[in-house]
Amino acid sequence: MVDRLNGTRILILETREEAQFSRLLAEQGAEVVQCPMFTIHDAPDPAPVEAWIRRAIDRPFDDLVLMTGEGLRRIMKLARARGLDAALVAALAGSRKFIRGPKPGKALREVGLEPHQTTEKPTTEGVIEMLGKLDLRGHRIGLQLYPDKDHSTLTGALAAQGAEVDAVLPYTYDASAADANIVTAIDEMAEGRIDSIALTNLGQVRRLIEAAKAHGSEAKLRAGFERTLIASVGPAVSGELAAHGLRTDVSPADDAYFMRPLISAMATALAERKPATTR
């Protein structure tokens, strides 16, 4: 149904797919309030990433583990700049490819490759559980990591299974320029001017908490969450909310951790609530 979100203000936090998410919400009649959270940059020193690419080509991995779609895209960007993209794709074609959720699968398909297995839960724990069922003794595993996360549990689990782990971190986050936007968004929620906040990755939750602490807005943030429908795209986000004592009001049905099912869940929940905004 079109216009299911007429008269609502939806706060979304900046992600790589922000433009698409904003368009889908606007198509349903929502007024979209966008809040930049951080900027994604290539790794400041490309040398370790290039070295990883060359190792992957010269001695292809038995298995490849992708934690994010952004990570593979950054790796391919550097490979293209060095004229190594065709060779890298050819090398990765022979590796078993394991992915954390659907987004890395989309990035793989962009270069003509397919995942061998996707986690049931798009979390690090889900990756550990998935790989824990395999015999990895003597396997060389290429592991793509993402910023602002301690990955020692994952790398330790793989090493304990007898695997040789070759990890790469192809991008970084720059959050310093976004704090003012986040504080403004927190104020909007606390004042009851936001009907729902849509959270699509756990880093967004962490950034909200960090910025609120840095600017003395923790009480406002919690007050805002009390007044606002909290929509989570899936278990990783909901788990992060719970870790900070925050609830999840709605998530997509049937484990469909994508934008459209999330929007449908929000529309249903908001239709059952009385208008909360004071515009």
PDB file of C-alpha atoms in Angstrom:
ATOM      1  CA  MET A   1       0.000   0.000   0.000  1.00  0.00           C
ATOM      2  CA  VAL A   2       1.149   3.488  -0.852  1.00  0.00           C
ATOM      3  CA  ASP A   3       1.039   6.374   1.653  1.00  0.00           C
ATOM      4  CA  ARG A   4       0.986   4.102   4.713  1.00  0.00           C
ATOM      5  CA  LEU A   5       3.301   6.555   6.494  1.00  0.00           C
ATOM      6  CA  ASN A   6       1.475   9.770   5.702  1.00  0.00           C
ATOM      7  CA  GLY A   7       1.843  12.320   8.489  1.00  0.00           C
ATOM      8  CA  THR A   8       4.794  10.614  10.153  1.00  0.00           C
ATOM      9  CA  ARG A   9       8.335  11.831  10.692  1.00  0.00           C
ATOM     10  CA  ILE A  10      10.921   9.054  10.475  1.00  0.00           C
ATOM     11  CA  LEU A  11      14.495   9.546  11.657  1.00  0.00           C
ATOM     12  CA  ILE A  12      17.108   7.606   9.726  1.00  0.00           C
ATOM     13  CA  LEU A  13      20.810   7.572  10.446  1.00  0.00           C
ATOM     14  CA  GLU A  14      23.309   7.867   7.659  1.00  0.00           C
ATOM     15  CA  THR A  15      24.407   4.645   5.987  1.00  0.00           C
ATOM     16  CA  ARG A  16      25.738   3.713   2.573  1.00  0.00           C
ATOM     17  CA  GLU A  17      22.169   2.904   1.510  1.00  0.00           C
ATOM     18  CA  GLU A  18      20.645   6.017   3.052  1.00  0.00           C
ATOM     19  CA  ALA A  19      19.407   7.436  -0.264  1.00  0.00           C
ATOM     20  CA  GLN A  20      17.526   4.250  -1.127  1.00  0.00           C
ATOM     21  CA  PHE A  21      16.044   3.952   2.352  1.00  0.00           C
ATOM     22  CA  SER A  22      14.950   7.591   2.313  1.00  0.00           C
ATOM     23  CA  ARG A  23      13.300   7.127  -1.093  1.00  0.00           C
ATOM     24  CA  LEU A  24      11.384   4.039   0.034  1.00  0.00           C
ATOM     25  CA  LEU A  25      10.106   5.836   3.134  1.00  0.00           C
ATOM     26  CA  ALA A  26       9.134   8.940   1.151  1.00  0.00           C
ATOM     27  CA  GLU A  27       7.210   6.751  -1.314  1.00  0.00           C
ATOM     28  CA  GLN A  28       5.074   5.678   1.646  1.00  0.00           C
ATOM     29  CA  GLY A  29       4.363   9.307   2.532  1.00  0.00           C
ATOM     30  CA  ALA A  30       6.824   9.770   5.408  1.00  0.00           C
ATOM     31  CA  GLU A  31       8.709  12.955   6.118  1.00  0.00           C
ATOM     32  CA  VAL A  32      12.268  11.661   6.366  1.00  0.00           C
ATOM     33  CA  VAL A  33      14.642  13.285   8.856  1.00  0.00           C
ATOM     34  CA  GLN A  34      18.230  12.375   7.934  1.00  0.00           C
ATOM     35  CA  CYS A  35      21.087  12.429  10.405  1.00  0.00           C
ATOM     36  CA  PRO A  36      24.684  11.943   9.220  1.00  0.00           C
ATOM     37  CA  MET A  37      26.480   9.644  11.678  1.00  0.00           C
ATOM     38  CA  PHE A  38      29.966   9.261  10.237  1.00  0.00           C
ATOM     39  CA  THR A  39      31.878   9.212   7.004  1.00  0.00           C
ATOM     40  CA  ILE A  40      33.438   6.039   5.632  1.00  0.00           C
ATOM     41  CA  HIS A  41      36.989   6.364   4.332  1.00  0.00           C
ATOM     42  CA  ASP A  42      39.405   3.977   2.706  1.00  0.00           C
ATOM     43  CA  ALA A  43      42.043   2.623   5.063  1.00  0.00           C
ATOM     44  CA  PRO A  44      44.509   5.488   5.667  1.00  0.00           C
ATOM     45  CA  ASP A  45      47.407   3.243   4.677  1.00  0.00           C
ATOM     46  CA  PRO A  46      46.492   1.205   1.591  1.00  0.00           C
ATOM     47  CA  ALA A  47      49.685  -0.875   1.734  1.00  0.00           C
ATOM     48  CA  PRO A  48      48.352  -3.624   4.072  1.00  0.00           C
ATOM     49  CA  VAL A  49      45.165  -3.907   2.013  1.00  0.00           C
ATOM     50  CA  GLU A  50      47.123  -4.136  -1.238  1.00  0.00           C
ATOM     51  CA  ALA A  51      49.408  -6.745   0.313  1.00  0.00           C
ATOM     52  CA  TRP A  52      46.348  -8.791   1.318  1.00  0.00           C
ATOM     53  CA  ILE A  53      44.983  -8.551  -2.228  1.00  0.00           C
ATOM     54  CA  ARG A  54      48.295  -9.743  -3.676  1.00  0.00           C
ATOM     55  CA  ARG A  55      48.441 -12.661  -1.215  1.00  0.00           C
ATOM     56  CA  ALA A  56      44.896 -13.618  -2.189  1.00  0.00           C
ATOM     57  CA  ILE A  57      45.943 -13.661  -5.848  1.00  0.00           C
ATOM     58  CA  ASP A  58      49.322 -15.341  -5.467  1.00  0.00           C
ATOM     59  CA  ARG A  59      48.096 -18.017  -3.065  1.00  0.00           C
ATOM     60  CA  PRO A  60      44.284 -18.142  -3.168  1.00  0.00           C
ATOM     61  CA  PHE A  61      42.466 -18.648   0.113  1.00  0.00           C
ATOM     62  CA  ASP A  62      40.660 -21.886   0.841  1.00  0.00           C
ATOM     63  CA  ASP A  63      37.865 -19.862   2.394  1.00  0.00           C
ATOM     64  CA  LEU A  64      36.805 -16.208   2.352  1.00  0.00           C
ATOM     65  CA  VAL A  65      34.766 -14.679   5.185  1.00  0.00           C
ATOM     66  CA  LEU A  66      33.096 -11.333   4.456  1.00  0.00           C
ATOM     67  CA  MET A  67      31.665  -9.376   7.362  1.00  0.00           C
ATOM     68  CA  THR A  68      30.292  -6.425   5.340  1.00  0.00           C
ATOM     69  CA  GLY A  69      29.458  -5.539   1.775  1.00  0.00           C
ATOM     70  CA  GLU A  70      31.263  -2.230   2.222  1.00  0.00           C
ATOM     71  CA  GLY A  71      34.464  -4.130   2.971  1.00  0.00           C
ATOM     72  CA  LEU A  72      34.460  -6.065  -0.296  1.00  0.00           C
ATOM     73  CA  ARG A  73      33.623  -2.939  -2.272  1.00  0.00           C
ATOM     74  CA  ARG A  74      36.587  -1.091  -0.717  1.00  0.00           C
ATOM     75  CA  ILE A  75      38.878  -4.037  -1.471  1.00  0.00           C
ATOM     76  CA  MET A  76      37.708  -4.127  -5.092  1.00  0.00           C
ATOM     77  CA  LYS A  77      38.133  -0.360  -5.406  1.00  0.00           C
ATOM     78  CA  LEU A  78      41.802  -0.625  -4.473  1.00  0.00           C
ATOM     79  CA  ALA A  79      42.251  -3.715  -6.635  1.00  0.00           C
ATOM     80  CA  ARG A  80      40.907  -1.796  -9.638  1.00  0.00           C
ATOM     81  CA  ALA A  81      43.221   1.124  -8.903  1.00  0.00           C
ATOM     82  CA  ARG A  82      46.178  -1.290  -8.966  1.00  0.00           C
ATOM     83  CA  GLY A  83      44.959  -3.183 -12.022  1.00  0.00           C
ATOM     84  CA  LEU A  84      44.410  -6.323  -9.934  1.00  0.00           C
ATOM     85  CA  ASP A  85      40.630  -6.604  -9.939  1.00  0.00           C
ATOM     86  CA  ALA A  86      40.274  -9.309 -12.611  1.00  0.00           C
ATOM     87  CA  ALA A  87      42.982 -11.416 -11.011  1.00  0.00           C
ATOM     88  CA  LEU A  88      41.434 -11.000  -7.552  1.00  0.00           C
ATOM     89  CA  VAL A  89      37.964 -12.046  -8.727  1.00  0.00           C
ATOM     90  CA  ALA A  90      39.456 -15.070 -10.482  1.00  0.00           C
ATOM     91  CA  ALA A  91      41.313 -16.057  -7.301  1.00  0.00           C
ATOM     92  CA  LEU A  92      38.265 -15.613  -5.064  1.00  0.00           C
ATOM     93  CA  ALA A  93      36.132 -17.657  -7.444  1.00  0.00           C
ATOM     94  CA  GLY A  94      37.912 -20.769  -6.224  1.00  0.00           C
ATOM     95  CA  SER A  95      37.437 -20.025  -2.524  1.00  0.00           C
ATOM     96  CA  ARG A  96      34.448 -21.023  -0.447  1.00  0.00           C
ATOM     97  CA  LYS A  97      32.729 -17.781   0.485  1.00  0.00           C
ATOM     98  CA  PHE A  98      30.964 -17.320   3.819  1.00  0.00           C
ATOM     99  CA  ILE A  99      29.083 -14.114   4.556  1.00  0.00           C
ATOM    100  CA  ARG A 100      27.543 -12.312   7.537  1.00  0.00           C
ATOM    101  CA  GLY A 101      24.043 -11.510   6.346  1.00  0.00           C
ATOM    102  CA  PRO A 102      22.741 -10.524   2.899  1.00  0.00           C
ATOM    103  CA  LYS A 103      24.728  -7.333   2.223  1.00  0.00           C
ATOM    104  CA  PRO A 104      28.088  -9.021   1.520  1.00  0.00           C
ATOM    105  CA  GLY A 105      26.213 -11.367  -0.809  1.00  0.00           C
ATOM    106  CA  LYS A 106      25.001  -8.404  -2.823  1.00  0.00           C
ATOM    107  CA  ALA A 107      28.557  -7.073  -3.055  1.00  0.00           C
ATOM    108  CA  LEU A 108      29.805 -10.484  -4.213  1.00  0.00           C
ATOM    109  CA  ARG A 109      27.201 -10.629  -6.960  1.00  0.00           C
ATOM    110  CA  GLU A 110      28.317  -7.208  -8.169  1.00  0.00           C
ATOM    111  CA  VAL A 111      31.622  -8.834  -9.188  1.00  0.00           C
ATOM    112  CA  GLY A 112      30.011 -11.991 -10.557  1.00  0.00           C
ATOM    113  CA  LEU A 113      30.529 -14.246  -7.530  1.00  0.00           C
ATOM    114  CA  GLU A 114      28.099 -16.103  -5.284  1.00  0.00           C
ATOM    115  CA  PRO A 115      28.288 -16.912  -1.571  1.00  0.00           C
ATOM    116  CA  HIS A 116      28.501 -20.526  -0.521  1.00  0.00           C
ATOM    117  CA  GLN A 117      26.772 -19.962   2.828  1.00  0.00           C
ATOM    118  CA  THR A 118      25.128 -17.087   4.686  1.00  0.00           C
ATOM    119  CA  THR A 119      24.769 -16.836   8.450  1.00  0.00           C
ATOM    120  CA  GLU A 120      21.318 -17.518   9.846  1.00  0.00           C
ATOM    121  CA  LYS A 121      21.926 -14.533  12.128  1.00  0.00           C
ATOM    122  CA  PRO A 122      23.866 -11.571  10.674  1.00  0.00           C
ATOM    123  CA  THR A 123      26.152 -11.263  13.709  1.00  0.00           C
ATOM    124  CA  THR A 124      29.719 -12.178  14.613  1.00  0.00           C
ATOM    125  CA  GLU A 125      28.318 -14.914  16.820  1.00  0.00           C
ATOM    126  CA  GLY A 126      26.379 -16.201  13.832  1.00  0.00           C
ATOM    127  CA  VAL A 127      29.585 -16.355  11.797  1.00  0.00           C
ATOM    128  CA  ILE A 128      31.366 -18.262  14.575  1.00  0.00           C
ATOM    129  CA  GLU A 129      28.467 -20.710  14.822  1.00  0.00           C
ATOM    130  CA  MET A 130      28.350 -21.224  11.043  1.00  0.00           C
ATOM    131  CA  LEU A 131      32.095 -21.806  10.693  1.00  0.00           C
ATOM    132  CA  GLY A 132      32.231 -23.877  13.866  1.00  0.00           C
ATOM    133  CA  LYS A 133      30.410 -26.679  12.051  1.00  0.00           C
ATOM    134  CA  LEU A 134      33.193 -26.997   9.468  1.00  0.00           C
ATOM    135  CA  ASP A 135      36.551 -28.750   9.491  1.00  0.00           C
ATOM    136  CA  LEU A 136      38.976 -25.856   9.000  1.00  0.00           C
ATOM    137  CA  ARG A 137      42.195 -27.600   9.956  1.00  0.00           C
ATOM    138  CA  GLY A 138      44.985 -26.383   7.694  1.00  0.00           C
ATOM    139  CA  HIS A 139      42.708 -23.974   5.825  1.00  0.00           C
ATOM    140  CA  ARG A 140      43.900 -20.497   4.852  1.00  0.00           C
ATOM    141  CA  ILE A 141      41.043 -18.115   5.548  1.00  0.00           C
ATOM    142  CA  GLY A 142      40.808 -14.585   4.161  1.00  0.00           C
ATOM    143  CA  LEU A 143      38.841 -12.558   6.702  1.00  0.00           C
ATOM    144  CA  GLN A 144      37.478  -9.082   5.956  1.00  0.00           C
ATOM    145  CA  LEU A 145      36.891  -7.070   9.125  1.00  0.00           C
ATOM    146  CA  TYR A 146      35.090  -3.798   9.845  1.00  0.00           C
ATOM    147  CA  PRO A 147      36.009  -0.846  12.122  1.00  0.00           C
ATOM    148  CA  ASP A 148      35.103  -0.163  15.753  1.00  0.00           C
ATOM    149  CA  LYS A 149      34.757  -3.813  16.706  1.00  0.00           C
ATOM    150  CA  ASP A 150      36.937  -6.184  18.715  1.00  0.00           C
ATOM    151  CA  HIS A 151      37.240  -9.193  16.421  1.00  0.00           C
ATOM    152  CA  SER A 152      39.464 -11.254  18.705  1.00  0.00           C
ATOM    153  CA  THR A 153      36.662 -13.694  19.574  1.00  0.00           C
ATOM    154  CA  LEU A 154      36.156 -14.510  15.901  1.00  0.00           C
ATOM    155  CA  THR A 155      39.840 -14.771  15.000  1.00  0.00           C
ATOM    156  CA  GLY A 156      40.471 -16.821  18.141  1.00  0.00           C
ATOM    157  CA  ALA A 157      37.670 -19.239  17.287  1.00  0.00           C
ATOM    158  CA  LEU A 158      39.045 -19.771  13.782  1.00  0.00           C
ATOM    159  CA  ALA A 159      42.577 -20.279  15.069  1.00  0.00           C
ATOM    160  CA  ALA A 160      41.289 -22.793  17.618  1.00  0.00           C
ATOM    161  CA  GLN A 161      39.809 -24.787  14.716  1.00  0.00           C
ATOM    162  CA  GLY A 162      43.258 -25.030  13.167  1.00  0.00           C
ATOM    163  CA  ALA A 163      42.811 -22.357  10.503  1.00  0.00           C
ATOM    164  CA  GLU A 164      45.424 -19.841   9.365  1.00  0.00           C
ATOM    165  CA  VAL A 165      43.654 -16.478   9.406  1.00  0.00           C
ATOM    166  CA  ASP A 166      44.699 -13.643   7.079  1.00  0.00           C
ATOM    167  CA  ALA A 167      42.640 -10.590   8.091  1.00  0.00           C
ATOM    168  CA  VAL A 168      42.201  -7.244   6.359  1.00  0.00           C
ATOM    169  CA  LEU A 169      40.542  -3.997   7.487  1.00  0.00           C
ATOM    170  CA  PRO A 170      39.849  -2.018   4.295  1.00  0.00           C
ATOM    171  CA  TYR A 171      38.043   1.049   5.650  1.00  0.00           C
ATOM    172  CA  THR A 172      37.633   3.342   8.651  1.00  0.00           C
ATOM    173  CA  TYR A 173      34.931   5.520  10.184  1.00  0.00           C
ATOM    174  CA  ASP A 174      35.277   9.274  10.751  1.00  0.00           C
ATOM    175  CA  ALA A 175      32.658  10.369  13.247  1.00  0.00           C
ATOM    176  CA  SER A 176      34.082  13.694  14.434  1.00  0.00           C
ATOM    177  CA  ALA A 177      32.097  15.897  12.050  1.00  0.00           C
ATOM    178  CA  ALA A 178      28.718  14.385  12.823  1.00  0.00           C
ATOM    179  CA  ASP A 179      28.197  15.012  16.538  1.00  0.00           C
ATOM    180  CA  ALA A 180      26.227  18.239  16.025  1.00  0.00           C
ATOM    181  CA  ASN A 181      23.775  16.423  13.744  1.00  0.00           C
ATOM    182  CA  ILE A 182      23.329  13.641  16.280  1.00  0.00           C
ATOM    183  CA  VAL A 183      22.686  16.033  19.168  1.00  0.00           C
ATOM    184  CA  THR A 184      20.050  17.813  17.071  1.00  0.00           C
ATOM    185  CA  ALA A 185      18.370  14.482  16.310  1.00  0.00           C
ATOM    186  CA  ILE A 186      18.384  13.570  20.009  1.00  0.00           C
ATOM    187  CA  ASP A 187      16.716  16.903  20.814  1.00  0.00           C
ATOM    188  CA  GLU A 188      14.065  16.251  18.158  1.00  0.00           C
ATOM    189  CA  MET A 189      13.223  12.876  19.688  1.00  0.00           C
ATOM    190  CA  ALA A 190      13.188  14.223  23.238  1.00  0.00           C
ATOM    191  CA  GLU A 191      10.773  16.949  22.151  1.00  0.00           C
ATOM    192  CA  GLY A 192       8.407  14.371  20.631  1.00  0.00           C
ATOM    193  CA  ARG A 193       8.950  15.539  17.064  1.00  0.00           C
ATOM    194  CA  ILE A 194       9.948  12.119  15.721  1.00  0.00           C
ATOM    195  CA  ASP A 195       7.443   9.296  15.321  1.00  0.00           C
ATOM    196  CA  SER A 196       9.958   6.511  14.706  1.00  0.00           C
ATOM    197  CA  ILE A 197      13.708   5.981  14.496  1.00  0.00           C
ATOM    198  CA  ALA A 198      14.835   3.302  12.034  1.00  0.00           C
ATOM    199  CA  LEU A 199      18.102   1.584  12.953  1.00  0.00           C
ATOM    200  CA  THR A 200      19.795  -0.494  10.269  1.00  0.00           C
ATOM    201  CA  ASN A 201      23.166  -1.373  11.817  1.00  0.00           C
ATOM    202  CA  LEU A 202      24.528  -1.716  15.331  1.00  0.00           C
ATOM    203  CA  GLY A 203      27.153   0.997  14.768  1.00  0.00           C
ATOM    204  CA  GLN A 204      24.333   3.535  14.708  1.00  0.00           C
ATOM    205  CA  VAL A 205      23.299   2.578  18.230  1.00  0.00           C
ATOM    206  CA  ARG A 206      26.871   2.907  19.460  1.00  0.00           C
ATOM    207  CA  ARG A 207      27.297   6.303  17.831  1.00  0.00           C
ATOM    208  CA  LEU A 208      24.093   7.621  19.389  1.00  0.00           C
ATOM    209  CA  ILE A 209      25.246   6.503  22.832  1.00  0.00           C
ATOM    210  CA  GLU A 210      28.782   7.847  22.367  1.00  0.00           C
ATOM    211  CA  ALA A 211      27.645  11.254  21.087  1.00  0.00           C
ATOM    212  CA  ALA A 212      25.039  11.575  23.846  1.00  0.00           C
ATOM    213  CA  LYS A 213      27.690  10.853  26.489  1.00  0.00           C
ATOM    214  CA  ALA A 214      30.171  13.285  24.927  1.00  0.00           C
ATOM    215  CA  HIS A 215      27.648  16.122  24.913  1.00  0.00           C
ATOM    216  CA  GLY A 216      25.782  15.481  28.156  1.00  0.00           C
ATOM    217  CA  SER A 217      22.637  14.361  26.336  1.00  0.00           C
ATOM    218  CA  GLU A 218      22.245  10.841  27.764  1.00  0.00           C
ATOM    219  CA  ALA A 219      19.069  11.696  29.677  1.00  0.00           C
ATOM    220  CA  LYS A 220      17.603  13.379  26.603  1.00  0.00           C
ATOM    221  CA  LEU A 221      18.434  10.362  24.458  1.00  0.00           C
ATOM    222  CA  ARG A 222      16.693   7.956  26.816  1.00  0.00           C
ATOM    223  CA  ALA A 223      13.727  10.292  27.108  1.00  0.00           C
ATOM    224  CA  GLY A 224      13.584  10.468  23.328  1.00  0.00           C
ATOM    225  CA  PHE A 225      13.632   6.695  22.994  1.00  0.00           C
ATOM    226  CA  GLU A 226      10.758   6.501  25.482  1.00  0.00           C
ATOM    227  CA  ARG A 227       8.649   8.729  23.223  1.00  0.00           C
ATOM    228  CA  THR A 228       9.694   7.230  19.888  1.00  0.00           C
ATOM    229  CA  LEU A 229       8.894   3.956  18.119  1.00  0.00           C
ATOM    230  CA  ILE A 230      12.217   2.097  17.866  1.00  0.00           C
ATOM    231  CA  ALA A 231      12.507   0.057  14.668  1.00  0.00           C
ATOM    232  CA  SER A 232      15.380  -2.424  14.318  1.00  0.00           C
ATOM    233  CA  VAL A 233      16.314  -4.158  11.077  1.00  0.00           C
ATOM    234  CA  GLY A 234      17.408  -7.348  12.839  1.00  0.00           C
ATOM    235  CA  PRO A 235      18.984  -9.184  15.783  1.00  0.00           C
ATOM    236  CA  ALA A 236      22.393  -7.500  15.666  1.00  0.00           C
ATOM    237  CA  VAL A 237      20.812  -4.063  16.127  1.00  0.00           C
ATOM    238  CA  SER A 238      18.303  -5.320  18.689  1.00  0.00           C
ATOM    239  CA  GLY A 239      21.104  -6.979  20.648  1.00  0.00           C
ATOM    240  CA  GLU A 240      23.076  -3.761  20.739  1.00  0.00           C
ATOM    241  CA  LEU A 241      20.011  -1.836  21.935  1.00  0.00           C
ATOM    242  CA  ALA A 242      19.443  -4.396  24.684  1.00  0.00           C
ATOM    243  CA  ALA A 243      23.099  -4.151  25.729  1.00  0.00           C
ATOM    244  CA  HIS A 244      22.437  -0.490  26.535  1.00  0.00           C
ATOM    245  CA  GLY A 245      19.153  -1.168  28.309  1.00  0.00           C
ATOM    246  CA  LEU A 246      17.064  -0.030  25.354  1.00  0.00           C
ATOM    247  CA  ARG A 247      14.093  -1.807  23.828  1.00  0.00           C
ATOM    248  CA  THR A 248      13.146  -2.758  20.286  1.00  0.00           C
ATOM    249  CA  ASP A 249       9.543  -2.008  19.344  1.00  0.00           C
ATOM    250  CA  VAL A 250       9.395  -3.472  15.844  1.00  0.00           C
ATOM    251  CA  SER A 251      11.513  -5.636  13.545  1.00  0.00           C
ATOM    252  CA  PRO A 252      10.787  -7.179  10.142  1.00  0.00           C
ATOM    253  CA  ALA A 253       8.622 -10.296  10.206  1.00  0.00           C
ATOM    254  CA  ASP A 254       9.865 -13.757   9.252  1.00  0.00           C
ATOM    255  CA  ASP A 255      13.550 -12.897   9.709  1.00  0.00           C
ATOM    256  CA  ALA A 256      13.449 -10.697   6.578  1.00  0.00           C
ATOM    257  CA  TYR A 257      16.235  -8.299   7.530  1.00  0.00           C
ATOM    258  CA  PHE A 258      15.767  -5.806   4.703  1.00  0.00           C
ATOM    259  CA  MET A 259      14.497  -2.267   4.213  1.00  0.00           C
ATOM    260  CA  ARG A 260      11.073  -2.975   2.731  1.00  0.00           C
ATOM    261  CA  PRO A 261      10.014  -5.469   5.448  1.00  0.00           C
ATOM    262  CA  LEU A 262      11.312  -3.023   8.067  1.00  0.00           C
ATOM    263  CA  ILE A 263       9.193  -0.236   6.566  1.00  0.00           C
ATOM    264  CA  SER A 264       6.140  -2.515   6.533  1.00  0.00           C
ATOM    265  CA  ALA A 265       6.638  -3.344  10.201  1.00  0.00           C
ATOM    266  CA  MET A 266       6.993   0.351  11.033  1.00  0.00           C
ATOM    267  CA  ALA A 267       3.850   1.271   9.092  1.00  0.00           C
ATOM    268  CA  THR A 268       1.795  -1.357  10.896  1.00  0.00           C
ATOM    269  CA  ALA A 269       3.066  -0.325  14.321  1.00  0.00           C
ATOM    270  CA  LEU A 270       2.646   3.403  13.706  1.00  0.00           C
ATOM    271  CA  ALA A 271      -0.908   2.891  12.490  1.00  0.00           C
ATOM    272  CA  GLU A 272      -1.703   1.413  15.894  1.00  0.00           C
ATOM    273  CA  ARG A 273      -0.203   4.331  17.797  1.00  0.00           C
ATOM    274  CA  LYS A 274      -1.745   7.701  18.412  1.00  0.00           C
ATOM    275  CA  PRO A 275       0.122  10.553  16.714  1.00  0.00           C
ATOM    276  CA  ALA A 276       2.976  11.464  19.031  1.00  0.00           C
ATOM    277  CA  THR A 277       4.590  14.398  17.298  1.00  0.00           C
ATOM    278  CA  THR A 278       4.028  18.024  18.211  1.00  0.00           C
ATOM    279  CA  ARG A 279       4.876  19.665  14.894  1.00  0.00           C
TER     280      ARG A 279
END
